[in-house]
Structures are given as C-alpha cells and as structure tokens.
XYZ file of C-alpha atoms in Angstrom:
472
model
C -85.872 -4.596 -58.085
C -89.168 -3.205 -57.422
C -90.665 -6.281 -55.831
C -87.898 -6.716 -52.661
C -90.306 -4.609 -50.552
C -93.334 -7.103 -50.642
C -90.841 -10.431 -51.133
C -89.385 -9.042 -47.559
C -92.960 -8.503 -46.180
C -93.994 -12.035 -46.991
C -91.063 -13.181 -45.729
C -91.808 -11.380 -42.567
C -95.255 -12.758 -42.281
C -94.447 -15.847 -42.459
C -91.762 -15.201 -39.340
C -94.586 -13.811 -37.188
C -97.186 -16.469 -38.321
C -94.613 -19.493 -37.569
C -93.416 -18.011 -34.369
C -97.108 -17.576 -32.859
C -98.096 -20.822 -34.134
C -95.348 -22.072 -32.042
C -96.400 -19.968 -28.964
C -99.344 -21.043 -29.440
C -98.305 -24.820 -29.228
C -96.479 -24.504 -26.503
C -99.238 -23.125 -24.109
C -101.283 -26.441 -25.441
C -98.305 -28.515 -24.018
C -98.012 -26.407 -20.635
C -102.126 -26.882 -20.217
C -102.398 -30.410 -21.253
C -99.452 -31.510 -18.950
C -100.643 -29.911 -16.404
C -103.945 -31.713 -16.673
C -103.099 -34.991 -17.702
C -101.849 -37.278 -14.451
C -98.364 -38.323 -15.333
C -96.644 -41.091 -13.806
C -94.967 -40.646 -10.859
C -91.965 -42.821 -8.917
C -92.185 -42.695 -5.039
C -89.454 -44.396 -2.591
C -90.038 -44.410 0.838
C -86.671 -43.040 2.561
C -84.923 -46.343 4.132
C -85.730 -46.606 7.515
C -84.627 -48.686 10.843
C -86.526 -49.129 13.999
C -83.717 -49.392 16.874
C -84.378 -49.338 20.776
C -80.583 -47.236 22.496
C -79.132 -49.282 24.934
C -80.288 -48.584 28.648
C -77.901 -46.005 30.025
C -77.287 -45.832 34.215
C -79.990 -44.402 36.524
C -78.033 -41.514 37.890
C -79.441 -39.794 40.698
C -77.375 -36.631 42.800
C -78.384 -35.858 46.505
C -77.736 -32.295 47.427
C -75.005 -33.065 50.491
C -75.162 -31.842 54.318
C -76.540 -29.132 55.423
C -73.746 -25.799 54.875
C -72.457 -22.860 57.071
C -70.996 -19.733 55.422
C -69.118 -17.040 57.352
C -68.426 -18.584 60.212
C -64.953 -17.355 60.174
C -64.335 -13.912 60.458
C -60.759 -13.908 58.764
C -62.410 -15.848 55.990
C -66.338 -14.853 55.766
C -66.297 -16.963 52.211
C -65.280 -20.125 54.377
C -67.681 -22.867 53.644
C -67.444 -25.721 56.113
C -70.753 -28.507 57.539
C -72.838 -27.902 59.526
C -74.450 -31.025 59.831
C -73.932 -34.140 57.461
C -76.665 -35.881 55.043
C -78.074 -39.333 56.182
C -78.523 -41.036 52.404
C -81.173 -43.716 52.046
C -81.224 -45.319 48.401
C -82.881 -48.566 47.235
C -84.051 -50.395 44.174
C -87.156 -52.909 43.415
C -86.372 -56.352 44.372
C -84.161 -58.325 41.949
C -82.287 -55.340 40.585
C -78.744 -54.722 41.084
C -77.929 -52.904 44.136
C -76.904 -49.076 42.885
C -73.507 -47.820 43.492
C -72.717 -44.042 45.298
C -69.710 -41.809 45.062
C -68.721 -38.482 46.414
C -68.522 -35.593 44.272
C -65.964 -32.831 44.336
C -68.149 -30.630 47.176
C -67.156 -26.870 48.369
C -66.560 -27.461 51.906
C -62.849 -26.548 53.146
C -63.102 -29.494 55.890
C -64.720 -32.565 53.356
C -67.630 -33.695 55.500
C -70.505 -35.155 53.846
C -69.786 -34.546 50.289
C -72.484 -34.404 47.842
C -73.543 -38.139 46.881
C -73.999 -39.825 43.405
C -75.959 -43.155 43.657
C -75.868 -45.024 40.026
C -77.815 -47.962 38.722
C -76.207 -49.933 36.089
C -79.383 -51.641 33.749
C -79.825 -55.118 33.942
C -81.136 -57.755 31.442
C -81.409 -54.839 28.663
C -83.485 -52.361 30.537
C -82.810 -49.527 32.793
C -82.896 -50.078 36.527
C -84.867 -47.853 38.200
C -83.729 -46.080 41.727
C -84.536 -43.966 44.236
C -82.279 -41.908 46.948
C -83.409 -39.126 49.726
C -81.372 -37.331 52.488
C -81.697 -35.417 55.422
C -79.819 -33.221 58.059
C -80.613 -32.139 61.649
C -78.525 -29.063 62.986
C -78.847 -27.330 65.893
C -76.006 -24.217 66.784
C -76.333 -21.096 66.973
C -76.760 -19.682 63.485
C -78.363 -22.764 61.952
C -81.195 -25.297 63.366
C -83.667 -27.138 62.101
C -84.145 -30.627 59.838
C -83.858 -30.621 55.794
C -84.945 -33.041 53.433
C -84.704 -33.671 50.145
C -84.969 -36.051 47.141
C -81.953 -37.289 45.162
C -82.642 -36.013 41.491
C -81.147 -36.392 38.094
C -79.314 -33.542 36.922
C -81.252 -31.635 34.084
C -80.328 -29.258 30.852
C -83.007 -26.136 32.552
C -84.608 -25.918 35.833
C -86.232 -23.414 38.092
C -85.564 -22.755 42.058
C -88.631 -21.419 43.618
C -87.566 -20.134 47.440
C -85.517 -18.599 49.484
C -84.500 -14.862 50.168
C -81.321 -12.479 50.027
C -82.741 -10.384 52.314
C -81.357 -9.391 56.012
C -80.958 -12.850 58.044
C -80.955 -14.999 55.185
C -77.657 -16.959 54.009
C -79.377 -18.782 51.011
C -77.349 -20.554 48.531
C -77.398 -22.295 45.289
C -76.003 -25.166 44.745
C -74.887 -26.578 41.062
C -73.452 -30.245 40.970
C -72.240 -32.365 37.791
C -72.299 -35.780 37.754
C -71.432 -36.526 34.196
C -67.752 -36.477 32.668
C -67.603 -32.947 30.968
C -67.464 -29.719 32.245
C -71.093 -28.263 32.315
C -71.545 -23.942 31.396
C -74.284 -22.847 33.718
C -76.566 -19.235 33.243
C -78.656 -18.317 36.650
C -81.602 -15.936 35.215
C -82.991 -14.264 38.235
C -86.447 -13.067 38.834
C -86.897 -10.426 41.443
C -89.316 -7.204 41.970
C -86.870 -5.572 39.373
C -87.992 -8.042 36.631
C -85.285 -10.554 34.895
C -81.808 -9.904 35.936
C -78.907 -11.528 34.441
C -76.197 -10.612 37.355
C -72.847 -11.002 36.510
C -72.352 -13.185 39.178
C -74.160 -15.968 37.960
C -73.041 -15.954 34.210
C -70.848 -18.640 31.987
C -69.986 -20.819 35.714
C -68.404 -23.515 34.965
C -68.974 -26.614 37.108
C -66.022 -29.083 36.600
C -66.908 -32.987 36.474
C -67.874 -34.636 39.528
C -67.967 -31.609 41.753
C -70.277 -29.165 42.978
C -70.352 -25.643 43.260
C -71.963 -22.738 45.426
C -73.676 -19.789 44.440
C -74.161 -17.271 47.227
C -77.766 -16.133 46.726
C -77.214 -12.666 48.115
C -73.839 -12.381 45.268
C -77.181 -12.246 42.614
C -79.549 -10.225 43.467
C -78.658 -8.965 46.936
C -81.966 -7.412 49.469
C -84.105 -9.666 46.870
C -86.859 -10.980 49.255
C -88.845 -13.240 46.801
C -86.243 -14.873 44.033
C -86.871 -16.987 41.606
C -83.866 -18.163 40.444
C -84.091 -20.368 36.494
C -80.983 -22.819 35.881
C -80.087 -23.217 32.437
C -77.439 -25.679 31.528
C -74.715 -26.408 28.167
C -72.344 -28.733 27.967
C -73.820 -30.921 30.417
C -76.561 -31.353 32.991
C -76.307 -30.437 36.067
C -78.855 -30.867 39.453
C -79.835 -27.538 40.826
C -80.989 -27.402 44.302
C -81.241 -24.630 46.851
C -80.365 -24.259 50.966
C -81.916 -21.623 52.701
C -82.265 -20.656 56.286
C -83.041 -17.863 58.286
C -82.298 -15.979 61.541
C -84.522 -13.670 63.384
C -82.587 -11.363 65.638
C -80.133 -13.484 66.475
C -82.238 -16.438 67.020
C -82.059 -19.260 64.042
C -85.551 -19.639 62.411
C -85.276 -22.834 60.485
C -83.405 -24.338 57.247
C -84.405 -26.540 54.160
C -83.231 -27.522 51.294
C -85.230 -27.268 47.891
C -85.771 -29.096 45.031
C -85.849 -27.885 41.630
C -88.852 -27.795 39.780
C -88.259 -29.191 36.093
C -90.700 -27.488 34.256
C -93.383 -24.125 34.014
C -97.223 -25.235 33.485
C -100.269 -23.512 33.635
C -101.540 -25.790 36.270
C -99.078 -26.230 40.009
C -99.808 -28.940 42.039
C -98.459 -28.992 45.459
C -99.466 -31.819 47.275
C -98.822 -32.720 51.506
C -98.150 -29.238 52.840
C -98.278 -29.502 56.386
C -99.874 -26.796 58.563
C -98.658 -27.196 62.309
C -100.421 -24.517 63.752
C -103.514 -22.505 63.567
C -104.111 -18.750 62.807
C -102.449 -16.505 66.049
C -100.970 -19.560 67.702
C -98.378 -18.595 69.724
C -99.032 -14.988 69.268
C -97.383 -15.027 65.882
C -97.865 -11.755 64.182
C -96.663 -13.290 60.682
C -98.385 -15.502 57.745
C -97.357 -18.946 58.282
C -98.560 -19.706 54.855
C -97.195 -18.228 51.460
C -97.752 -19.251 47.497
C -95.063 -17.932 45.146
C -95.816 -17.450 42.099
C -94.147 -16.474 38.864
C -94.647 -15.974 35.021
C -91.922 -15.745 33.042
C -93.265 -14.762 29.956
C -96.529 -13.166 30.061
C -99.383 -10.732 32.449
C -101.750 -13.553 33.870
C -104.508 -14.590 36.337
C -103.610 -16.875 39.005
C -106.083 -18.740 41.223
C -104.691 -20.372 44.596
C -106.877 -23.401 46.089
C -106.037 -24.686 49.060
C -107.766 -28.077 50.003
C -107.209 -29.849 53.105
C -106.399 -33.536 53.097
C -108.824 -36.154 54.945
C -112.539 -37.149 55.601
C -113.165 -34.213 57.719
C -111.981 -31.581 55.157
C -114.228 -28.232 55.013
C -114.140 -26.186 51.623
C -111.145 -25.378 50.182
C -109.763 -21.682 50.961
C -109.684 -19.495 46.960
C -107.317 -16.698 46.278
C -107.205 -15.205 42.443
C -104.801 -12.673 42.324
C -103.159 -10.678 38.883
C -99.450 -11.495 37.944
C -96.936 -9.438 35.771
C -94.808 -10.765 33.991
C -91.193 -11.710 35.042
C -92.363 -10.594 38.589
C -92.429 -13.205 41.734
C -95.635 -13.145 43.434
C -96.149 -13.571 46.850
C -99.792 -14.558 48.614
C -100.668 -15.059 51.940
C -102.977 -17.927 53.001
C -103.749 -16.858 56.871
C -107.009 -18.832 57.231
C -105.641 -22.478 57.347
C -105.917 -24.281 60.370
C -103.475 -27.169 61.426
C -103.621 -29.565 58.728
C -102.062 -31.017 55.504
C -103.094 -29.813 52.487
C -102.857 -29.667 48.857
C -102.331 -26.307 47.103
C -103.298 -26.045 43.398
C -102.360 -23.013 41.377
C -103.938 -22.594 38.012
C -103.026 -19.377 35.463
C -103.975 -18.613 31.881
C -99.799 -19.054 31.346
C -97.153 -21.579 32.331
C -96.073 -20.258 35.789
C -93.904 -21.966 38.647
C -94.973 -22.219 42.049
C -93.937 -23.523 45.726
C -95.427 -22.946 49.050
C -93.405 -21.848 52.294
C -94.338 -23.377 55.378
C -93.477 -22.588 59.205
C -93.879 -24.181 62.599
C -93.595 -21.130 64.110
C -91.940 -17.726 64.136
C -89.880 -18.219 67.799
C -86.911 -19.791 68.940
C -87.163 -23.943 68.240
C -89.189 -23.150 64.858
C -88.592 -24.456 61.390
C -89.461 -23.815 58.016
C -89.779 -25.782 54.657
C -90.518 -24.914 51.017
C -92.698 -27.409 48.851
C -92.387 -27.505 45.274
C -94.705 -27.831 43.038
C -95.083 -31.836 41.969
C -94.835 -33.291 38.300
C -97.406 -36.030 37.472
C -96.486 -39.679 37.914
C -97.691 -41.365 34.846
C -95.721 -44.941 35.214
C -94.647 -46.995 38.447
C -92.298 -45.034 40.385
C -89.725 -45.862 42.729
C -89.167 -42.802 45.932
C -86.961 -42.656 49.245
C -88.839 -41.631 52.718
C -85.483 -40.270 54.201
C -84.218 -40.369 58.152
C -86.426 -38.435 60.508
C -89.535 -37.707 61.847
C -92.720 -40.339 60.398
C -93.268 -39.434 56.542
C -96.648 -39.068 55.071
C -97.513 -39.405 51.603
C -99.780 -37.081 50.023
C -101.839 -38.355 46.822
C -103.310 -35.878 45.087
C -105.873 -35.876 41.790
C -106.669 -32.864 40.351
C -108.844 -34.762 37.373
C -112.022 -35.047 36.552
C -112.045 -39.441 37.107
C -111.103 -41.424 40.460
C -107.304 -42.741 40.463
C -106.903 -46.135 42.088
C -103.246 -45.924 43.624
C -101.193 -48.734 45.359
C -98.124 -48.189 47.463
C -95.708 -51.008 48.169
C -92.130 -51.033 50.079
C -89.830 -52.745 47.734
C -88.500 -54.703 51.166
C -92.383 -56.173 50.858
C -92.860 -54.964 54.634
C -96.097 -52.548 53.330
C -98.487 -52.298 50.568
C -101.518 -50.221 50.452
C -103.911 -49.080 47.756
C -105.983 -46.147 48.193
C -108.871 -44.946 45.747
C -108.434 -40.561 45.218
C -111.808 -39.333 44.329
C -112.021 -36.291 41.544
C -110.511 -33.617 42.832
C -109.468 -34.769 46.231
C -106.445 -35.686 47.851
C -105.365 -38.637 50.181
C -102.577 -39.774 52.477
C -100.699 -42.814 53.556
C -98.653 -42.896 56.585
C -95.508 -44.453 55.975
C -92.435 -45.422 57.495
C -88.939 -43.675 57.317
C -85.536 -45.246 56.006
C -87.711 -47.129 53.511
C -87.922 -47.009 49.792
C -91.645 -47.736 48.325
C -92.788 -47.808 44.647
C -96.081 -45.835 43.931
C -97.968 -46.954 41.228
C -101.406 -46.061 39.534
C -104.378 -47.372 37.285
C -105.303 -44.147 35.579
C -103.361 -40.787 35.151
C -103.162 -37.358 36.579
C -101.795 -38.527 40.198
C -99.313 -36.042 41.759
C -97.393 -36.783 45.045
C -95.219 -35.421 47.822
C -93.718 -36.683 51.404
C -93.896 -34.631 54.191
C -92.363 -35.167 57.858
C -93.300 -32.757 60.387
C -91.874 -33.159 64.041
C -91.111 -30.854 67.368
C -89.578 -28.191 65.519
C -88.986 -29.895 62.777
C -90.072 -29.634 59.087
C -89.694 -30.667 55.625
C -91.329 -32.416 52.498
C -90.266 -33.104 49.035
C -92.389 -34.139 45.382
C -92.464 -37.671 44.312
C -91.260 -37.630 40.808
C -91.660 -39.958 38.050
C -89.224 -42.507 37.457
C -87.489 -42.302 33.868
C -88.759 -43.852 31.490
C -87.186 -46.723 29.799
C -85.596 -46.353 26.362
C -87.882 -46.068 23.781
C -87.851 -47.312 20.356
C -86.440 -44.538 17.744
C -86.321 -44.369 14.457
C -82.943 -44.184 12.360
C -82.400 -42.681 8.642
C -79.246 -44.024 7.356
C-alpha cells in the first residue's frame, strides 16, 4: 500500500505529458495550415445582361398662368388668368406624342395642366420636347411666362419667388403617373430650414395637380428656397410668381425646378434690357440667389456677357451660411445677355432674377440654373417674342455645337471657345435638337420683348435604357 502515492504521480505525469504533447500538435496543425495554400473552389454568381424595355417619354407643362383672391367671398378661389399656348414635337420619323389634361385647381377648368407622352418605337425610347407660354394683362396680373415641359422627379429644388407684401407666389405639384404621390416642401428662409406644417405629407392624387400658396409656408419670407421631395411617386414641381407694386402689376413668370445642388451653377442667356439708372429706377435689376443646404461656404458670382464685343466679366465672392438664401446684387451690367456662373466650395443652388423695369408695363423672369447636355437633345422655343439660345462652356476645351429644327427649316453649328458663351437666334413655335462634339455645354432660351420677359434651361434628353445586370 505504500507505493499508491508515486503509482498515482506517474500516472499523473503521464496525463500532463500526453495532454501538452497534444497541445503542442495542434498549434503545428493551426501554423502549417495556415501557411500551406490549400485548394480553394470559386463560382462566379450566375449572371444575365438584360436591356428594360423603353418606357414612354413623359413630359408635364405647368398650365396657364393663375389668379388667387379675386373673389372676395372666396379669397381661396383659384380661377385663369390667362391660358398656356403648348408647343411639343419629336425628331422626324418618330411617332407623334400624345397630350392629356390633368386634374388642375382652377374652379372654372381653363387651360388645365398638359401631359404630352411618347410611346418608344422600334425598341427604343422616343425622345420629346414640349414648352408653354401665357400673356396676361388685368389689373393684378401682366406680363408673359414661359416655361419648359419637364418630367416629374423623386426631389427637386424651387429657387424664386417671395411671400412678402405684393407677392401671390405659388407652388405648384402635378402627378402624372397612376399612384398617389406623398410630397414634403422643406423651406429655406432667413430663419434657416423650416418644415411648416403646411407643406407636410400632401398628397397629390393621380393625374391632377395641386397648389401650394407660398405665403401658407413661410409667410413675409422675401428670399425662399423652397426643396420638393417626393414618395410614392414623382411629381413635377414648378413655381408662379408675380408681383404688384402699389397697386400697379410688376410682372409674372413661371419657374422651373432645378434637379439637382452642385458646387458649380451655370446660368446661361440672362437677358439685361436696360442699363444701370434707366428710367430712374432706384432698384437692382439684377439678383443671384444663392443657397447651401448643408454647409458655411464661399461663393463666387461671374457674370460674362455674351458676344464678340463682350468686356470682362463683372466678380462678386461673397460668404454663405448654411441653410440661409443668399441674395447679391449685380448693378453694373449694362443691356445685354449674359451668362452667370456661380462656383462654391459646397453643392449650392442658384437662379438669377431679371427685370425690364420697375414701372407700370414691366416684367420680370427668374432663370435657373442649367444642367449639362451630354447627348443630343430635343427642346421647345414656345409662342412669343423671338427666342435666343444661349450656349455656354464653362471648360477648359472648345465645344463644337450644331442646332437643327427637327422640321429641317434651320441648322446651325457654332464653335464655344473655353470659357465663353454663344448665341443662336432662333425662331418661335419650333422644336430644334441641340447636339455637341465634346462635353460640358450648358444651355438656356430666352425671349425678351416690350414688356415682356422670360427664359428657361435646355435640359438633357433622357437617356435611353441602359443595359443592367440581373442576379437570379
């Protein structure tokens, strides 16, 4: 009995010796597999390159021109004051688009809001163009508005307009799609970003269109900037605004949304009718405005004008906060079109205001900033006074454009040197295609008259349906 003690001890030694030998072993294994390259089996997920079917080219003009309170019983009465004159087209050989009327706001049913539709043809999208305008003259509204037929979009911004005394600006939300679209209006003011009640969770039924009173946002706002943000379905944003001056009606437009923020603006063809203290005018008839949604930036106007004869351009850098419009005077520029490029250190949104004149018989118009036209692009010259194209290249390499009415009544081609602009007279009631050899081109149609104003960005036709690719 004596010897237990050491049998258990050996015993026990041999436990600890087998079980480190074993430890030991394993870390070999661990190491060496983790050196040693082991054969591998890859697969390549299955994969299938398909091109959608071409959808319709749906395009939504903004309607006639509006008048709101002109009934005292019923100050929320919206009736028109003077219908849209539509002008849509497509490139020779393409189906001729269709147009329908929306669902608009107007008690008496006058110049409803317009849909013009392409159906695609020989498995590609058809591309179209559209563009209205409006002449009204009474006695709380006068003055010629133009504007583009657009697609509706998911977010937009509306640079313009006031809700200050004498202004009866509206916004104007239309759906051309078959589901109800949910629409936010975030508005930027000298208070910052405002989410008013009045412009949360709207709901814009199928085929219709809506209005917005500007001054039911953010009312004694002077400088808005209004962003449209869309669920459910798209919708096209646009803006009328007008103004009286003592009694006396100043001028009306209606404005385009901009689709995007970028830290460069382009805002080609603004047209400058009259030179500094014309008239006796004590005002600006020039202003940029500016805003940054998101951050404190630097912001650098240039003004440019347009033509052989052009001196140097007019430079304004100015500080922006953040969620704050910006307003800056250009006083200096004489009569002239020009091109207005604003450049910041952050994505901002820009458009320039424009008057003929601060007296009875003047009008006004607001030009949005314009996107750049990358492929050939089909755009409307509306009804009214003789359209000009603007061409502007804000590169560093010449752009060879041409410009062709689809009718094959016109062509032109026109070199832009770095950095400058150009324009092409054209003629109105006439759809063109614009089309370039090189990038970086931005455009915009003016037509400026006897009291009469307006202008409008060319944008880029959609592009046809690329070719995706499908997991199953």
């Amino acid at each position: 009995m004596t010897d237990r003690p050491a049998f258990r001890w050996a015993t026990t030694s041999a436990r600890l010796l087998a079980g480190t030998l074993v430890a030991i072993a394993f870390v070999i294994a661990v190491v060496t597999s983790v050196s040693i390259a082991w054969p591998t089996l890859g697969r390549e997920p299955v994969q299938v390159a398909a091109t959608p079917a071409p959808a319709d080219s749906v395009l939504v003009c903004t309607g006639g021109v509006l008048a709101i309170g002109r009934d005292a019983v019923d100050a929320s009465r919206i009736e028109t004051a003077a219908p849209q004159s539509v002008i849509s087209g497509v490139a020779q050989g393409d189906p001729t688009p269709s147009s329908a009327s929306l669902s608009g706001p107007t008690i008496d049913g006058v110049s409803a809001p317009t849909v013009v539709v392409a159906a695609p043809a020989a498995g590609a999208r058809t591309d179209v163009a559209a563009s209205g305008s409006a002449t009204v003259s009474a006695d709380d509204l006068r003055g010629f508005a133009a504007s583009a037929c657009r697609p509706a979009l998911m977010e937009s911004w509306l640079v313009g307009g006031s809700a200050a005394t004498g202004a009866s600006d509206v916004v104007l939300l239309a759906n051309p799609g078959t589901v109800p679209a949910t629409v936010q209006l975030t508005v930027y003011g000298a208070a910052g970003v405002q989410n008013p009640p009045g412009g949360t969770d709207l709901v814009v039924a199928p085929g219709a269109q809506i209005v917005v009173p500007l001054a039911g946002l953010v009312l004694g706002e002077e400088s808005p900037v209004v962003r449209v943000t869309a669920t459910g379905a798209p919708v096209q944003a646009a803006l009328q605004t007008s103004i009286t001056r003592t009694l006396v009606p100043g001028g009306v437009d209606q404005v385009g949304a901009i689709a995007a923020s970028a830290k460069t603006q382009v805002v080609p063809g603004v047209s400058v009718t009259q030179n500094p203290g014309a008239d006796g005018a004590t005002g600006t008839a020039t202003l940029v405005r500016i805003l940054s949604a998101d951050a404190d930036t630097t912001v650098t106007i240039t003004a440019t004008a347009i033509g052989a004869a052009a001196g140097p351009p007019t430079t304004e850098t100015v500080p922006v906060t953040a969620g704050i419009p910006t307003e800056v005077e250009l006083p200096t520029l004489v009569a002239g079109d020009y091109t207005v490029v604003v450049t910041a250190e952050s994505p901002v949104v820009a458009a320039v205001w424009e008057t003929t004149g601060f007296g009875e018989g003047s009008d006004f118009a607001w030009y949005a900033a314009a996107p750049e036209v990358e492929a050939p692009s089909l755009f409307a010259a509306p009804p009214g006074p003789a359209p000009v194209l603007a061409l502007a290249n804000p590169t560093d390499t010449a752009v060879t454009v041409s410009v062709d009415a689809v009718d094959g009544a016109f062509a032109q081609q026109v070199t832009v040197a770095p950095g400058a602009s150009a324009s092409v007279p054209l003629t109105a009631r006439t759809v063109y295609r614009l089309s370039t050899e090189g990038g970086g081109i931005r455009a915009g149609l003016t037509q400026s008259g006897d009291g009469a104003l307006a202008g409008f960005p060319v944008w880029p036709s959609d592009a046809a349906a690329g070719e995706i690719t499908v997991y199953p």
